[in-house]
């Protein structure tokens, strides 16, 4: 009974901490010192150590990226070299110890100099690296210079991808110190030790520990290592020690005897119980080094026919994909933002997270351990492959860093080898990168026999046909059915088809999603219209289908939040908009839809509070996303009835204000949510204005659907259309005022930002056509249309009865990522 109470109390503390205060970041080393303040920055694309003096640099603090703003303005954002400088003073006492500097990330390559001399270089923009400074430091001021580059390098992944490759020191930098004999600070920049458990079940578990001991002295050292285990109450339950000798200048891996833990409290997302493992290094009866980590006992299994199991029970993995950037901050995020993101995921009911497509902040993994989210973490092997040995070498290096640096996080269950890598036949029925992946897979299992491997492709059969499916433990498919290609209702058939192709391989729906813009709405939503309503329909259909597939191990919505993708030109340029939240973390409707399905917390949400101005026919359908027992909808205080499922109401909007409120009941819990809708039949999908307007011939008349009303002006006049979103426009249909028998000079141009204009048509109207279509030379991605007109035949008069932009949802040319999303192969790749 006591244990049950303690467990409940622990869960209560976790839940309270999520709501009330940020969970504290735990540095890997207790004596680490952050040196994020007072850095100098020089934006100079030079390979040589700068000759500029400190005064010529800008003063900054870390984390920092130089791409936080330009990625929102152009697809050709800065990919170049910049320089960072830090002046650090060391006293005589400090120099008696061993000293190190640890960079938690540098995007994408870094070269480090100390007092003008190169001391290290690092390849890969997402992992940490440590450097020992001991013998290179001097008393007093020391100058650290860091060259950081995010130039594209075809030997270093990622080379291409649907996300930004930010440059900079975008995570923290810290100083470390130790005695001569210490737990290693430089072993792949990890913690210097590993903790894992084997043969875990509800009755017992074997906890294993290895420690990397580094003797930087000139004499051998007799050492003692003690590993102590504390349970979730803080009670010591096991202690093991070992004595050994470490030679001078030797690094030695020491295995501490196994701990047999009886009746372990098992870790799960619903019950993230963590034990504490503390390791002490003793030399001459003195503790000279001490580290600790958390550990959760669990066991898991992926099966091909019955799905995923956690701690012996069937468990559906409900997850998301997450990129690490934020609006106008890029990837240089404070720890508080990482906490907010994970907190939002827990609010939804997420129990499974894919960290796409690269190693992420140490703090994110700590939060997943403590708050309870199973993790899939991967390296940035995306799209591009080359045969160059340096490329595979760098992939191996990134995987080595990833495994070593995040090995001790109990939340991680899967290591990802790559995502949507282009597959081509090498001539024998296997993919060109088959051997590369096989070597990587074998390496991962040699480093970590507990966790599983996964590889991901798009909506293709190539993984099976080219034998790639045979390599990893699990296979993932990115299926954007209904966004790219066919209808979203075909998802079940496609998943079953893939399952039947490889019935012995556990499968994951690694990505599925649709883009949306909270400014865009439609009563007849269609794919790629970026309406909130299409994203809602897409999500609902997918959720209904995937829950019926018991053999499917898990799913990951793409993505948690909108993220930076500078090459994109959707309704919000330079942003991938498939998130549950906007780039600055405003919740979209689908956030609540998913929460109503995955969370046990009562949910009540009336769609869509972003759509408060309505026109057209007054008959509308309103839906409530809820997991409550009973929901009632009210319009201006009048009940429209109660429902216990589906939660959809037919509502006839009244002219003017309509106050809609949904009220839900589950037992003793009552919730309500609502907003006011202003209805006017003539409200248009577009905003229009004109350079001249008469009292009776307003610009709005040209989009009211009424051929009896019109806009009209005398002399050269300008008519402007705001489509309210960037759209694919092929032309404009014009019903000109008094078109029959008259000619008009027309100039039509388009713009994305209402500042820079592209000429699209210059010419004369057809005097014999009442309605005329003006087709542009090629399809345009624009938001604004400007029509300048002047009458030729009659008093310079110019007017428009109705104007209709020819907007389409299909691009005339698709980019590479859209083709892959539709399952189209890249048949030939040049290396």
Coordinates of C-alpha atoms in Angstrom, one line a residue, residues 272-681:
X272 CA 7.7 7.7 -15.6
X273 CA 9.3 6.3 -12.4
X274 CA 13.1 7.0 -12.4
X275 CA 15.8 5.4 -10.2
X276 CA 19.1 7.2 -9.6
X277 CA 22.5 5.7 -10.4
X278 CA 25.4 7.5 -8.7
X279 CA 29.0 6.6 -9.6
X280 CA 32.0 7.6 -7.5
X281 CA 35.7 7.5 -8.4
X282 CA 38.0 7.1 -5.4
X283 CA 41.7 7.6 -5.5
X284 CA 43.7 7.2 -2.2
X285 CA 40.5 7.0 -0.2
X286 CA 39.3 10.3 -1.6
X287 CA 36.4 10.9 -3.9
X288 CA 37.9 12.7 -6.9
X289 CA 35.0 12.5 -9.3
X290 CA 31.3 11.8 -9.1
X291 CA 28.5 11.6 -11.6
X292 CA 24.9 10.5 -11.6
X293 CA 22.0 9.7 -14.0
X294 CA 18.4 8.7 -13.9
X295 CA 17.3 5.2 -15.1
X296 CA 13.9 3.8 -15.9
X297 CA 13.3 0.1 -15.8
X298 CA 11.2 -1.2 -18.7
X299 CA 11.1 -3.7 -21.5
X300 CA 9.6 -3.5 -25.0
X301 CA 9.0 -5.4 -28.2
X302 CA 8.1 -4.5 -31.8
X303 CA 6.1 -7.3 -33.5
X304 CA 5.0 -7.5 -37.1
X305 CA 1.6 -9.0 -36.4
X306 CA 0.5 -7.6 -33.1
X307 CA 2.2 -4.2 -32.9
X308 CA 4.2 -2.7 -30.1
X309 CA 4.4 -4.0 -26.5
X310 CA 5.6 -2.1 -23.4
X311 CA 6.3 -4.0 -20.2
X312 CA 4.5 -7.0 -21.6
X313 CA 1.3 -5.3 -22.6
X314 CA 0.0 -4.1 -26.0
X315 CA 0.7 -0.4 -26.4
X316 CA -0.1 1.9 -29.3
X317 CA 2.6 4.4 -30.0
X318 CA 0.8 7.8 -30.5
X319 CA 3.5 10.3 -31.6
X320 CA 4.7 13.4 -33.4
X321 CA 7.8 14.5 -35.3
X322 CA 9.6 17.6 -33.9
X323 CA 12.0 20.1 -35.5
X324 CA 14.0 22.2 -33.0
X325 CA 13.4 25.7 -34.4
X326 CA 11.0 28.6 -33.6
X327 CA 9.8 31.7 -35.4
X328 CA 12.4 34.4 -35.6
X329 CA 14.7 32.4 -33.3
X330 CA 15.8 29.7 -35.7
X331 CA 17.3 26.8 -33.8
X332 CA 18.9 29.0 -31.1
X333 CA 16.3 28.2 -28.4
X334 CA 16.4 28.8 -24.7
X335 CA 15.8 25.8 -22.5
X336 CA 12.4 27.2 -21.6
X337 CA 11.2 26.8 -25.1
X338 CA 12.2 23.1 -25.2
X339 CA 10.2 22.6 -21.9
X340 CA 7.2 24.4 -23.3
X341 CA 7.2 22.1 -26.4
X342 CA 7.4 18.9 -24.4
X343 CA 4.8 20.2 -22.0
X344 CA 2.4 20.8 -25.0
X345 CA 3.1 17.3 -26.2
X346 CA 2.1 15.8 -22.9
X347 CA -1.0 18.0 -22.9
X348 CA -2.1 16.3 -26.2
X349 CA -1.5 12.8 -24.8
X350 CA 1.6 12.0 -26.9
X351 CA 3.6 9.0 -25.6
X352 CA 6.1 8.7 -28.5
X353 CA 8.3 11.3 -30.2
X354 CA 10.5 11.2 -33.3
X355 CA 13.2 13.8 -33.1
X356 CA 13.4 14.7 -36.8
X357 CA 15.9 14.5 -38.4
X358 CA 18.9 14.9 -36.2
X359 CA 20.2 14.7 -32.6
X360 CA 18.5 17.3 -30.4
X361 CA 19.2 19.1 -27.2
X362 CA 20.2 17.0 -24.1
X363 CA 17.5 18.8 -22.1
X364 CA 14.8 17.5 -24.5
X365 CA 15.9 13.9 -23.7
X366 CA 15.9 14.7 -19.9
X367 CA 12.3 15.9 -20.2
X368 CA 11.2 12.8 -22.1
X369 CA 12.8 10.7 -19.3
X370 CA 11.1 12.6 -16.5
X371 CA 7.7 13.4 -18.0
X372 CA 7.3 10.1 -19.9
X373 CA 7.7 10.1 -23.7
X374 CA 9.2 7.2 -25.6
X375 CA 11.8 8.5 -28.1
X376 CA 13.1 7.8 -31.6
X377 CA 16.3 9.7 -32.3
X378 CA 18.1 9.7 -35.6
X379 CA 21.0 11.2 -37.7
X380 CA 20.4 13.6 -40.6
X381 CA 20.9 11.1 -43.4
X382 CA 18.2 12.7 -45.6
X383 CA 17.7 12.4 -49.4
X384 CA 21.2 12.6 -50.7
X385 CA 23.7 9.8 -50.9
X386 CA 27.2 9.7 -52.3
X387 CA 29.7 6.9 -52.8
X388 CA 32.5 9.0 -51.3
X389 CA 34.1 7.2 -48.3
X390 CA 34.1 10.5 -46.4
X391 CA 30.3 10.6 -46.5
X392 CA 29.9 7.2 -44.8
X393 CA 32.7 8.1 -42.4
X394 CA 30.8 11.2 -41.4
X395 CA 27.5 9.3 -41.1
X396 CA 29.3 6.8 -38.8
X397 CA 30.7 9.6 -36.7
X398 CA 27.3 11.3 -36.2
X399 CA 25.8 7.9 -35.2
X400 CA 28.7 7.3 -32.8
X401 CA 28.2 10.7 -31.2
X402 CA 24.4 10.2 -31.0
X403 CA 24.6 6.8 -29.3
X404 CA 27.3 7.7 -26.9
X405 CA 25.9 11.1 -25.9
X406 CA 22.3 10.0 -25.4
X407 CA 22.8 6.4 -24.4
X408 CA 21.8 6.8 -20.8
X409 CA 18.3 8.2 -21.6
X410 CA 15.8 5.5 -20.7
X411 CA 13.1 7.2 -22.9
X412 CA 15.0 6.3 -26.1
X413 CA 14.0 3.0 -27.7
X414 CA 14.9 3.4 -31.4
X415 CA 17.9 4.7 -33.3
X416 CA 17.1 6.1 -36.7
X417 CA 19.5 5.5 -39.7
X418 CA 17.9 7.8 -42.3
X419 CA 14.8 9.4 -43.8
X420 CA 13.5 9.4 -47.4
X421 CA 17.0 8.6 -48.8
X422 CA 16.8 8.3 -52.5
X423 CA 16.9 4.6 -53.5
X424 CA 18.3 3.4 -56.9
X425 CA 19.1 -0.1 -58.1
X426 CA 22.8 -0.8 -58.2
X427 CA 22.3 -3.6 -60.7
X428 CA 21.7 -6.7 -58.6
X429 CA 18.3 -6.0 -57.2
X430 CA 19.6 -4.2 -54.2
X431 CA 19.7 -0.5 -53.5
X432 CA 22.9 1.4 -54.2
X433 CA 23.2 2.3 -50.5
X434 CA 22.4 -1.3 -49.3
X435 CA 25.9 -2.1 -48.0
X436 CA 26.2 1.3 -46.3
X437 CA 23.0 0.8 -44.4
X438 CA 23.9 -2.8 -43.5
X439 CA 27.2 -1.7 -42.1
X440 CA 25.5 1.1 -40.1
X441 CA 22.8 -1.2 -38.8
X442 CA 25.5 -3.8 -37.6
X443 CA 27.5 -1.0 -36.0
X444 CA 24.5 0.3 -34.0
X445 CA 23.7 -3.2 -32.7
X446 CA 27.4 -3.6 -31.7
X447 CA 27.2 -0.4 -29.7
X448 CA 23.7 -0.9 -28.3
X449 CA 22.2 -4.4 -28.2
X450 CA 19.1 -3.3 -26.4
X451 CA 17.5 -0.6 -28.6
X452 CA 16.2 -1.2 -32.1
X453 CA 17.0 0.3 -35.5
X454 CA 14.7 1.9 -38.0
X455 CA 14.9 3.3 -41.6
X456 CA 12.3 5.4 -43.4
X457 CA 11.2 5.9 -47.0
X458 CA 8.3 7.7 -48.6
X459 CA 5.2 6.3 -50.3
X460 CA 7.1 3.8 -52.4
X461 CA 7.7 0.1 -52.8
X462 CA 11.4 0.5 -53.4
X463 CA 12.3 -0.4 -49.8
X464 CA 10.9 -3.9 -50.4
X465 CA 11.9 -4.2 -54.0
X466 CA 15.5 -3.2 -53.3
X467 CA 15.8 -5.2 -50.1
X468 CA 16.3 -2.3 -47.8
X469 CA 13.4 -3.5 -45.6
X470 CA 15.5 -6.5 -44.7
X471 CA 18.1 -4.4 -42.9
X472 CA 16.6 -2.5 -39.9
X473 CA 14.5 -4.0 -37.0
X474 CA 11.6 -1.7 -37.9
X475 CA 10.6 0.0 -41.1
X476 CA 8.9 3.4 -41.4
X477 CA 6.8 4.8 -44.2
X478 CA 6.0 8.5 -44.7
X479 CA 2.5 8.4 -46.2
X480 CA 0.8 11.8 -47.1
X481 CA -2.3 10.2 -48.6
X482 CA -4.7 13.0 -49.5
X483 CA -2.1 15.7 -49.3
X484 CA 0.2 14.5 -52.0
X485 CA -1.5 12.2 -54.6
X486 CA -4.6 10.2 -53.9
X487 CA -7.4 10.6 -51.3
X488 CA -6.8 10.3 -47.6
X489 CA -9.4 7.5 -47.3
X490 CA -6.9 5.2 -49.2
X491 CA -4.5 5.1 -46.2
X492 CA -5.8 1.8 -44.8
X493 CA -5.5 0.0 -48.1
X494 CA -2.0 1.3 -48.6
X495 CA -0.8 0.3 -45.1
X496 CA -2.2 -3.2 -45.6
X497 CA -0.5 -3.4 -48.9
X498 CA 2.8 -2.5 -47.4
X499 CA 2.3 -4.9 -44.5
X500 CA 1.4 -7.8 -46.9
X501 CA 4.6 -7.1 -48.9
X502 CA 6.8 -7.7 -45.8
X503 CA 4.5 -9.5 -43.3
X504 CA 7.4 -10.3 -40.9
X505 CA 8.6 -6.7 -40.5
X506 CA 7.2 -4.3 -37.8
X507 CA 6.0 -1.2 -39.5
X508 CA 5.5 2.4 -38.3
X509 CA 3.6 5.2 -40.0
X510 CA 6.5 7.5 -39.5
X511 CA 4.9 10.6 -41.1
X512 CA 1.4 11.7 -42.1
X513 CA 0.2 15.2 -42.2
X514 CA -1.4 18.1 -44.1
X515 CA -0.6 21.8 -44.1
X516 CA -2.8 24.6 -42.8
X517 CA -2.9 28.3 -42.2
X518 CA -5.1 29.7 -39.4
X519 CA -6.1 32.6 -41.8
X520 CA -7.4 30.2 -44.4
X521 CA -10.9 28.5 -44.3
X522 CA -13.1 26.7 -46.7
X523 CA -16.6 25.2 -46.7
X524 CA -15.5 22.8 -49.4
X525 CA -11.9 21.9 -48.3
X526 CA -9.6 20.3 -50.8
X527 CA -6.0 19.0 -50.6
X528 CA -3.3 21.6 -50.6
X529 CA -5.8 24.5 -50.0
X530 CA -4.1 25.1 -46.6
X531 CA -7.5 25.5 -45.0
X532 CA -7.9 24.7 -41.3
X533 CA -10.9 22.6 -42.3
X534 CA -9.0 20.3 -44.7
X535 CA -6.4 19.6 -42.0
X536 CA -9.2 18.8 -39.6
X537 CA -10.8 16.4 -42.0
X538 CA -7.5 14.8 -43.0
X539 CA -6.5 14.3 -39.3
X540 CA -9.9 12.8 -38.4
X541 CA -9.9 10.3 -41.2
X542 CA -6.4 9.2 -40.4
X543 CA -7.1 8.7 -36.7
X544 CA -10.2 6.7 -37.5
X545 CA -8.2 4.4 -39.8
X546 CA -5.0 3.8 -37.9
X547 CA -6.7 2.8 -34.6
X548 CA -8.3 -0.2 -36.4
X549 CA -4.9 -1.6 -37.5
X550 CA -3.7 -3.6 -34.5
X551 CA -0.6 -4.8 -36.3
X552 CA 0.7 -1.2 -36.8
X553 CA 3.2 -0.4 -34.1
X554 CA 2.8 3.3 -34.0
X555 CA 2.2 6.6 -35.8
X556 CA 3.9 10.0 -35.9
X557 CA 2.0 13.1 -37.1
X558 CA 4.1 15.5 -39.2
X559 CA 4.6 17.7 -37.4
X560 CA 4.4 19.1 -33.8
X561 CA 4.7 22.7 -35.0
X562 CA 5.2 24.6 -38.2
X563 CA 8.9 24.9 -38.9
X564 CA 11.4 26.7 -41.1
X565 CA 11.8 25.5 -44.7
X566 CA 13.2 28.5 -46.7
X567 CA 12.7 26.9 -50.1
X568 CA 8.9 26.6 -49.7
X569 CA 6.3 29.0 -51.2
X570 CA 3.1 28.0 -49.5
X571 CA 0.5 30.4 -47.9
X572 CA 3.2 31.5 -45.5
X573 CA 6.4 31.6 -47.5
X574 CA 9.5 29.8 -46.2
X575 CA 7.6 27.7 -43.6
X576 CA 6.4 24.1 -43.6
X577 CA 2.8 24.5 -42.3
X578 CA 1.9 20.9 -41.3
X579 CA 2.1 21.6 -37.6
X580 CA -0.4 21.2 -34.8
X581 CA 0.7 24.6 -33.8
X582 CA 2.0 27.6 -35.8
X583 CA 5.7 28.5 -35.9
X584 CA 5.3 30.7 -32.9
X585 CA 3.3 28.0 -31.1
X586 CA -0.3 29.1 -31.5
X587 CA -2.6 26.1 -31.2
X588 CA -4.5 25.1 -34.4
X589 CA -7.8 23.2 -34.4
X590 CA -6.0 19.9 -35.0
X591 CA -4.2 20.3 -31.7
X592 CA -7.5 19.9 -29.9
X593 CA -8.8 17.2 -32.3
X594 CA -5.7 15.1 -31.5
X595 CA -6.0 15.9 -27.8
X596 CA -9.6 14.7 -27.8
X597 CA -8.5 11.3 -29.1
X598 CA -5.2 10.8 -27.3
X599 CA -5.6 12.5 -23.9
X600 CA -7.5 11.3 -20.9
X601 CA -8.0 14.8 -19.8
X602 CA -11.6 16.1 -20.6
X603 CA -11.4 18.1 -23.9
X604 CA -14.1 20.4 -25.4
X605 CA -13.3 22.6 -28.5
X606 CA -15.7 24.1 -31.0
X607 CA -14.1 24.5 -34.5
X608 CA -13.0 27.1 -35.6
X609 CA -12.5 30.2 -33.5
X610 CA -10.2 31.5 -36.2
X611 CA -13.2 31.8 -38.6
X612 CA -15.4 34.5 -37.2
X613 CA -16.5 36.3 -40.4
X614 CA -18.8 34.1 -42.5
X615 CA -20.7 34.7 -45.7
X616 CA -22.5 32.7 -48.4
X617 CA -25.5 30.5 -47.4
X618 CA -26.5 30.7 -43.8
X619 CA -26.7 26.9 -43.3
X620 CA -23.4 25.8 -41.8
X621 CA -22.0 22.7 -40.0
X622 CA -20.2 23.1 -36.7
X623 CA -18.2 20.3 -35.1
X624 CA -17.0 20.0 -31.5
X625 CA -13.8 18.0 -30.7
X626 CA -14.5 16.3 -27.4
X627 CA -14.0 13.1 -25.4
X628 CA -16.7 14.1 -23.0
X629 CA -19.9 12.0 -22.4
X630 CA -22.4 14.6 -23.6
X631 CA -22.1 17.9 -25.5
X632 CA -24.7 20.5 -26.1
X633 CA -24.4 23.4 -28.5
X634 CA -26.1 26.8 -28.0
X635 CA -26.7 29.6 -30.5
X636 CA -27.4 33.0 -29.0
X637 CA -28.5 31.3 -25.8
X638 CA -30.8 28.8 -27.6
X639 CA -30.0 25.1 -27.3
X640 CA -29.5 23.3 -30.7
X641 CA -29.6 19.9 -29.0
X642 CA -27.4 17.4 -27.1
X643 CA -25.2 14.7 -28.6
X644 CA -23.2 11.8 -27.2
X645 CA -21.0 11.1 -30.3
X646 CA -19.9 12.6 -33.6
X647 CA -20.7 16.1 -32.1
X648 CA -21.8 17.8 -35.3
X649 CA -24.6 20.3 -35.6
X650 CA -26.4 22.0 -38.5
X651 CA -26.5 25.7 -37.7
X652 CA -28.5 28.4 -39.5
X653 CA -26.6 31.6 -38.9
X654 CA -28.5 34.8 -38.4
X655 CA -27.5 38.2 -39.9
X656 CA -25.0 39.8 -37.6
X657 CA -23.6 38.3 -34.4
X658 CA -24.0 34.6 -33.6
X659 CA -22.7 33.6 -30.2
X660 CA -21.9 29.9 -30.3
X661 CA -21.1 28.0 -27.1
X662 CA -20.5 24.3 -26.7
X663 CA -21.0 22.8 -23.2
X664 CA -19.8 19.4 -22.2
X665 CA -20.4 17.1 -19.3
X666 CA -18.5 14.0 -18.0
X667 CA -19.6 13.0 -14.6
X668 CA -19.0 16.0 -12.3
X669 CA -16.8 17.7 -14.8
X670 CA -18.3 20.6 -16.9
X671 CA -16.5 22.5 -19.7
X672 CA -17.5 25.0 -22.2
X673 CA -15.9 26.7 -25.3
X674 CA -17.3 29.1 -27.8
X675 CA -16.9 32.3 -29.8
X676 CA -19.0 34.8 -31.8
X677 CA -19.5 34.6 -35.6
X678 CA -20.4 37.6 -37.6
X679 CA -22.5 36.5 -40.6
X680 CA -23.2 38.6 -43.7
X681 CA -24.3 36.9 -46.9

